[in-house]
mmCIF file of C-alpha atoms in Angstrom:
data_model
loop_
_atom_site.group_PDB
_atom_site.id
_atom_site.type_symbol
_atom_site.label_atom_id
_atom_site.label_comp_id
_atom_site.label_asym_id
_atom_site.label_seq_id
_atom_site.Cartn_x
_atom_site.Cartn_y
_atom_site.Cartn_z
ATOM 1 C CA UNK A 226 0.162 -0.128 0.025
ATOM 2 C CA UNK A 227 1.542 3.416 -1.042
ATOM 3 C CA UNK A 228 2.069 6.426 1.031
ATOM 4 C CA UNK A 229 -0.872 8.193 -0.672
ATOM 5 C CA UNK A 230 -3.161 5.361 0.228
ATOM 6 C CA UNK A 231 -2.337 5.467 3.942
ATOM 7 C CA UNK A 232 -3.073 9.174 3.806
ATOM 8 C CA UNK A 233 -6.475 8.500 2.480
ATOM 9 C CA UNK A 234 -7.260 5.765 5.149
ATOM 10 C CA UNK A 235 -9.559 6.677 7.961
ATOM 11 C CA UNK A 236 -8.498 6.776 11.658
ATOM 12 C CA UNK A 237 -10.394 4.102 13.385
ATOM 13 C CA UNK A 238 -11.968 5.179 16.723
ATOM 14 C CA UNK A 239 -12.755 2.119 19.191
ATOM 15 C CA UNK A 240 -14.927 2.182 22.254
ATOM 16 C CA UNK A 241 -13.491 -0.430 24.630
ATOM 17 C CA UNK A 242 -16.430 -2.036 27.048
ATOM 18 C CA UNK A 243 -19.056 -3.766 24.776
ATOM 19 C CA UNK A 244 -17.028 -3.274 21.553
ATOM 20 C CA UNK A 245 -13.473 -4.792 22.104
ATOM 21 C CA UNK A 246 -14.303 -6.140 25.416
ATOM 22 C CA UNK A 247 -17.160 -8.272 26.527
ATOM 23 C CA UNK A 248 -19.728 -6.181 28.518
ATOM 24 C CA UNK A 249 -20.828 -9.325 30.557
ATOM 25 C CA UNK A 250 -18.051 -8.291 33.076
ATOM 26 C CA UNK A 251 -19.372 -4.836 33.583
ATOM 27 C CA UNK A 252 -23.116 -6.189 33.657
ATOM 28 C CA UNK A 253 -21.957 -8.771 36.339
ATOM 29 C CA UNK A 254 -20.278 -6.080 38.586
ATOM 30 C CA UNK A 255 -23.113 -3.423 38.286
ATOM 31 C CA UNK A 256 -26.178 -5.545 38.313
ATOM 32 C CA UNK A 257 -25.030 -8.472 40.670
ATOM 33 C CA UNK A 258 -21.875 -7.733 42.489
ATOM 34 C CA UNK A 259 -22.599 -4.228 43.651
ATOM 35 C CA UNK A 260 -26.273 -4.804 44.676
ATOM 36 C CA UNK A 261 -25.107 -7.838 46.926
ATOM 37 C CA UNK A 262 -22.153 -5.931 48.458
ATOM 38 C CA UNK A 263 -24.372 -2.835 48.872
ATOM 39 C CA UNK A 264 -26.859 -4.916 50.884
ATOM 40 C CA UNK A 265 -24.194 -6.472 53.066
ATOM 41 C CA UNK A 266 -22.613 -3.037 53.951
ATOM 42 C CA UNK A 267 -25.818 -1.427 54.460
ATOM 43 C CA UNK A 268 -27.685 -4.305 56.201
ATOM 44 C CA UNK A 269 -30.669 -4.235 54.006
ATOM 45 C CA UNK A 270 -32.338 -6.794 51.622
ATOM 46 C CA UNK A 271 -31.038 -7.421 48.296
ATOM 47 C CA UNK A 272 -34.228 -6.189 46.681
ATOM 48 C CA UNK A 273 -33.882 -2.979 48.495
ATOM 49 C CA UNK A 274 -30.324 -2.493 47.217
ATOM 50 C CA UNK A 275 -31.420 -3.243 43.604
ATOM 51 C CA UNK A 276 -34.145 -0.748 43.796
ATOM 52 C CA UNK A 277 -31.758 1.875 45.491
ATOM 53 C CA UNK A 278 -28.875 1.292 42.967
ATOM 54 C CA UNK A 279 -31.005 1.000 39.800
ATOM 55 C CA UNK A 280 -32.753 4.278 40.642
ATOM 56 C CA UNK A 281 -29.246 5.966 40.937
ATOM 57 C CA UNK A 282 -28.227 4.436 37.788
ATOM 58 C CA UNK A 283 -31.299 5.957 35.702
ATOM 59 C CA UNK A 284 -30.576 9.307 37.348
ATOM 60 C CA UNK A 285 -26.914 9.307 36.248
ATOM 61 C CA UNK A 286 -26.952 7.342 32.809
ATOM 62 C CA UNK A 287 -25.018 8.861 30.089
ATOM 63 C CA UNK A 288 -23.322 11.386 32.506
ATOM 64 C CA UNK A 289 -19.481 11.403 33.369
ATOM 65 C CA UNK A 290 -20.556 10.427 36.827
ATOM 66 C CA UNK A 291 -22.021 7.380 35.702
ATOM 67 C CA UNK A 292 -18.664 6.012 34.612
ATOM 68 C CA UNK A 293 -16.799 7.159 37.496
ATOM 69 C CA UNK A 294 -15.793 4.496 40.182
ATOM 70 C CA UNK A 295 -14.624 7.258 42.575
ATOM 71 C CA UNK A 296 -18.190 8.794 42.339
ATOM 72 C CA UNK A 297 -20.042 5.736 42.973
ATOM 73 C CA UNK A 298 -17.769 4.513 45.824
ATOM 74 C CA UNK A 299 -18.598 7.739 47.613
ATOM 75 C CA UNK A 300 -22.339 7.609 46.537
ATOM 76 C CA UNK A 301 -23.002 3.977 47.632
ATOM 77 C CA UNK A 302 -20.455 3.372 50.236
ATOM 78 C CA UNK A 303 -18.742 0.421 48.386
ATOM 79 C CA UNK A 304 -15.306 0.407 46.988
ATOM 80 C CA UNK A 305 -16.486 -0.123 43.250
ATOM 81 C CA UNK A 306 -12.934 -0.209 41.924
ATOM 82 C CA UNK A 307 -11.859 -2.777 44.492
ATOM 83 C CA UNK A 308 -14.980 -4.777 43.564
ATOM 84 C CA UNK A 309 -13.848 -4.905 40.011
ATOM 85 C CA UNK A 310 -10.480 -6.065 40.843
ATOM 86 C CA UNK A 311 -11.843 -8.939 42.935
ATOM 87 C CA UNK A 312 -13.318 -10.337 39.854
ATOM 88 C CA UNK A 313 -10.889 -9.160 37.240
ATOM 89 C CA UNK A 314 -10.364 -12.834 36.066
ATOM 90 C CA UNK A 315 -13.944 -12.380 34.166
ATOM 91 C CA UNK A 316 -12.510 -9.569 32.030
ATOM 92 C CA UNK A 317 -12.534 -11.110 28.464
ATOM 93 C CA UNK A 318 -11.998 -9.623 24.979
ATOM 94 C CA UNK A 319 -14.780 -10.040 22.618
ATOM 95 C CA UNK A 320 -14.460 -12.710 19.843
ATOM 96 C CA UNK A 321 -12.200 -11.446 17.109
ATOM 97 C CA UNK A 322 -10.943 -8.385 19.068
ATOM 98 C CA UNK A 323 -7.198 -9.128 18.774
ATOM 99 C CA UNK A 324 -7.620 -10.622 15.289
ATOM 100 C CA UNK A 325 -9.149 -7.249 14.144
ATOM 101 C CA UNK A 326 -6.683 -5.084 15.632
ATOM 102 C CA UNK A 327 -3.771 -7.140 14.285
ATOM 103 C CA UNK A 328 -5.294 -7.012 10.977
ATOM 104 C CA UNK A 329 -5.606 -3.092 11.145
ATOM 105 C CA UNK A 330 -2.140 -2.844 12.374
ATOM 106 C CA UNK A 331 -0.519 -5.014 9.569
ATOM 107 C CA UNK A 332 -2.552 -2.689 7.013
ATOM 108 C CA UNK A 333 -1.037 0.355 8.599
ATOM 109 C CA UNK A 334 -4.239 1.802 9.889
ATOM 110 C CA UNK A 335 -4.142 4.325 12.764
ATOM 111 C CA UNK A 336 -6.324 3.242 15.748
ATOM 112 C CA UNK A 337 -7.442 5.238 18.730
ATOM 113 C CA UNK A 338 -9.104 3.756 21.940
ATOM 114 C CA UNK A 339 -11.686 6.175 23.302
ATOM 115 C CA UNK A 340 -13.439 4.966 26.419
ATOM 116 C CA UNK A 341 -16.053 6.521 28.897
ATOM 117 C CA UNK A 342 -14.326 4.129 31.558
ATOM 118 C CA UNK A 343 -12.524 6.383 34.154
ATOM 119 C CA UNK A 344 -8.709 6.344 34.191
ATOM 120 C CA UNK A 345 -8.732 3.599 36.899
ATOM 121 C CA UNK A 346 -11.137 1.455 35.191
ATOM 122 C CA UNK A 347 -9.120 1.672 31.891
ATOM 123 C CA UNK A 348 -5.943 0.675 33.724
ATOM 124 C CA UNK A 349 -7.563 -2.409 35.037
ATOM 125 C CA UNK A 350 -8.748 -3.570 31.765
ATOM 126 C CA UNK A 351 -5.361 -2.876 30.207
ATOM 127 C CA UNK A 352 -3.561 -4.789 32.887
ATOM 128 C CA UNK A 353 -5.716 -7.855 32.205
ATOM 129 C CA UNK A 354 -6.179 -7.571 28.294
ATOM 130 C CA UNK A 355 -3.369 -6.607 25.930
ATOM 131 C CA UNK A 356 -4.809 -3.732 24.049
ATOM 132 C CA UNK A 357 -2.035 -1.102 24.315
ATOM 133 C CA UNK A 358 0.289 -2.143 21.561
ATOM 134 C CA UNK A 359 -2.382 -1.635 18.864
ATOM 135 C CA UNK A 360 -3.336 2.058 19.614
ATOM 136 C CA UNK A 361 -1.530 5.335 19.184
ATOM 137 C CA UNK A 362 -3.937 7.303 21.397
ATOM 138 C CA UNK A 363 -5.983 6.054 24.312
ATOM 139 C CA UNK A 364 -8.271 8.393 25.980
ATOM 140 C CA UNK A 365 -10.630 8.304 29.018
ATOM 141 C CA UNK A 366 -13.466 10.798 29.051
ATOM 142 C CA UNK A 367 -12.572 11.489 32.579
ATOM 143 C CA UNK A 368 -9.404 13.345 31.095
ATOM 144 C CA UNK A 369 -11.520 15.455 28.976
ATOM 145 C CA UNK A 370 -14.298 16.259 31.465
ATOM 146 C CA UNK A 371 -17.113 15.214 29.294
ATOM 147 C CA UNK A 372 -18.687 11.754 28.402
ATOM 148 C CA UNK A 373 -18.609 10.482 24.805
ATOM 149 C CA UNK A 374 -22.323 11.296 24.470
ATOM 150 C CA UNK A 375 -21.562 14.937 24.542
ATOM 151 C CA UNK A 376 -20.378 16.867 21.482
ATOM 152 C CA UNK A 377 -17.983 18.630 23.862
ATOM 153 C CA UNK A 378 -16.037 15.393 24.306
ATOM 154 C CA UNK A 379 -15.269 15.412 20.502
ATOM 155 C CA UNK A 380 -14.407 19.032 20.475
ATOM 156 C CA UNK A 381 -11.907 18.589 23.238
ATOM 157 C CA UNK A 382 -10.544 15.367 21.678
ATOM 158 C CA UNK A 383 -9.985 17.157 18.325
ATOM 159 C CA UNK A 384 -8.182 20.175 20.324
ATOM 160 C CA UNK A 385 -5.870 17.577 21.898
ATOM 161 C CA UNK A 386 -5.356 15.126 19.220
ATOM 162 C CA UNK A 387 -6.061 16.739 15.740
ATOM 163 C CA UNK A 388 -8.091 14.928 13.341
ATOM 164 C CA UNK A 389 -10.662 15.129 10.399
ATOM 165 C CA UNK A 390 -14.177 13.907 11.427
ATOM 166 C CA UNK A 391 -14.757 13.183 7.544
ATOM 167 C CA UNK A 392 -11.953 10.799 7.470
ATOM 168 C CA UNK A 393 -12.860 8.930 10.784
ATOM 169 C CA UNK A 394 -14.495 5.659 11.533
ATOM 170 C CA UNK A 395 -16.096 5.165 14.968
ATOM 171 C CA UNK A 396 -17.287 1.888 16.600
ATOM 172 C CA UNK A 397 -19.215 1.824 19.681
ATOM 173 C CA UNK A 398 -21.944 -0.410 21.259
ATOM 174 C CA UNK A 399 -23.910 2.687 22.692
ATOM 175 C CA UNK A 400 -26.357 4.360 20.574
ATOM 176 C CA UNK A 401 -26.270 7.541 22.605
ATOM 177 C CA UNK A 402 -22.484 7.727 22.266
ATOM 178 C CA UNK A 403 -22.846 7.173 18.278
ATOM 179 C CA UNK A 404 -25.435 10.021 18.309
ATOM 180 C CA UNK A 405 -23.158 12.435 19.948
ATOM 181 C CA UNK A 406 -20.269 11.475 17.403
ATOM 182 C CA UNK A 407 -22.815 12.021 14.710
ATOM 183 C CA UNK A 408 -23.847 15.295 15.945
ATOM 184 C CA UNK A 409 -20.123 16.498 15.953
ATOM 185 C CA UNK A 410 -19.678 15.361 12.364
ATOM 186 C CA UNK A 411 -18.437 11.865 12.230
ATOM 187 C CA UNK A 412 -20.495 10.066 9.540
ATOM 188 C CA UNK A 413 -18.799 6.581 9.393
ATOM 189 C CA UNK A 414 -20.374 4.997 12.290
ATOM 190 C CA UNK A 415 -20.965 1.256 13.521
ATOM 191 C CA UNK A 416 -22.681 -0.361 16.380
ATOM 192 C CA UNK A 417 -22.227 -3.863 17.822
ATOM 193 C CA UNK A 418 -25.045 -6.524 17.804
ATOM 194 C CA UNK A 419 -23.925 -8.361 20.838
ATOM 195 C CA UNK A 420 -21.962 -6.150 23.367
ATOM 196 C CA UNK A 421 -22.147 -8.826 26.163
ATOM 197 C CA UNK A 422 -22.045 -12.589 25.840
ATOM 198 C CA UNK A 423 -24.431 -12.993 28.663
ATOM 199 C CA UNK A 424 -27.254 -11.284 26.587
ATOM 200 C CA UNK A 425 -28.926 -12.153 23.250
ATOM 201 C CA UNK A 426 -27.716 -10.224 20.212
ATOM 202 C CA UNK A 427 -29.691 -7.181 19.388
ATOM 203 C CA UNK A 428 -31.712 -7.118 16.046
ATOM 204 C CA UNK A 429 -29.781 -5.071 13.309
ATOM 205 C CA UNK A 430 -33.246 -3.613 12.023
ATOM 206 C CA UNK A 431 -33.773 -2.148 15.606
ATOM 207 C CA UNK A 432 -30.485 -0.231 15.547
ATOM 208 C CA UNK A 433 -30.053 3.168 13.825
ATOM 209 C CA UNK A 434 -26.598 2.508 12.616
ATOM 210 C CA UNK A 435 -24.956 -0.443 10.857
ATOM 211 C CA UNK A 436 -23.886 -3.064 13.337
ATOM 212 C CA UNK A 437 -21.144 -5.619 13.455
ATOM 213 C CA UNK A 438 -21.878 -9.143 14.240
ATOM 214 C CA UNK A 439 -18.115 -10.203 14.076
ATOM 215 C CA UNK A 440 -15.627 -7.420 14.595
ATOM 216 C CA UNK A 441 -13.321 -8.514 11.617
ATOM 217 C CA UNK A 442 -16.160 -7.565 9.263
ATOM 218 C CA UNK A 443 -14.879 -4.087 9.729
ATOM 219 C CA UNK A 444 -11.753 -4.825 7.631
ATOM 220 C CA UNK A 445 -13.993 -5.823 4.596
ATOM 221 C CA UNK A 446 -15.945 -2.343 4.921
ATOM 222 C CA UNK A 447 -12.573 -0.415 5.019
ATOM 223 C CA UNK A 448 -11.039 -2.226 2.133
ATOM 224 C CA UNK A 449 -14.225 -1.540 -0.084
ATOM 225 C CA UNK A 450 -14.030 1.936 1.084
ATOM 226 C CA UNK A 451 -10.456 2.294 -0.068
ATOM 227 C CA UNK A 452 -11.089 0.641 -3.298
ATOM 228 C CA UNK A 453 -13.826 3.138 -3.875
ATOM 229 C CA UNK A 454 -11.337 6.050 -3.007
ATOM 230 C CA UNK A 455 -8.797 4.632 -5.375
ATOM 231 C CA UNK A 456 -11.497 4.320 -8.173
ATOM 232 C CA UNK A 457 -12.545 8.125 -7.560
ATOM 233 C CA UNK A 458 -8.901 9.297 -7.766
ATOM 234 C CA UNK A 459 -7.692 7.141 -10.754
#
């Protein structure tokens, strides 16, 4: 592949949890482990803990606080980060994760990891799953002060790490996040059919963005796009 081809290639932005990593770990922590630990700490029933926590979850969904282990530790009186470390053996890459990243690396694509996980959560995942070698930029929304759902996240990202939205591809399992990216100007967006191995796959027809079943399908899309670019410039 020539240098001019590489210049035409998009930067690939990847979400982490539910996109490259199996969301089953996070679901297990927040929907099972935390309610159980919360009930123990506060000496209440599991049902009471579930009601309390799920009410909190709804209040803070899609905000920066939602993704902060420090915030939740202070809010509910349970060390949420410690809880994740206790079960870190459950952290898994999604099928095709490393295969896709290696294929992109071999082809010279630039890849960035953009996660709403706080810095501590990102470090936990990186300690257990080898992702760092594949990314030239890795950003936690905590560093930018805005969740990915907000256009302000993308504005700050562009200030810190300049990129052309028209030449970017973004893959994320959360529709609200993809909508924020679209509002900013990123047009090439993909979702994920099955973010968690513990839950059934979503129907592609129910999602407002093209969705990947197997992660490696992304390579086929990119190669088709590059061929189209070559044809137009020939």
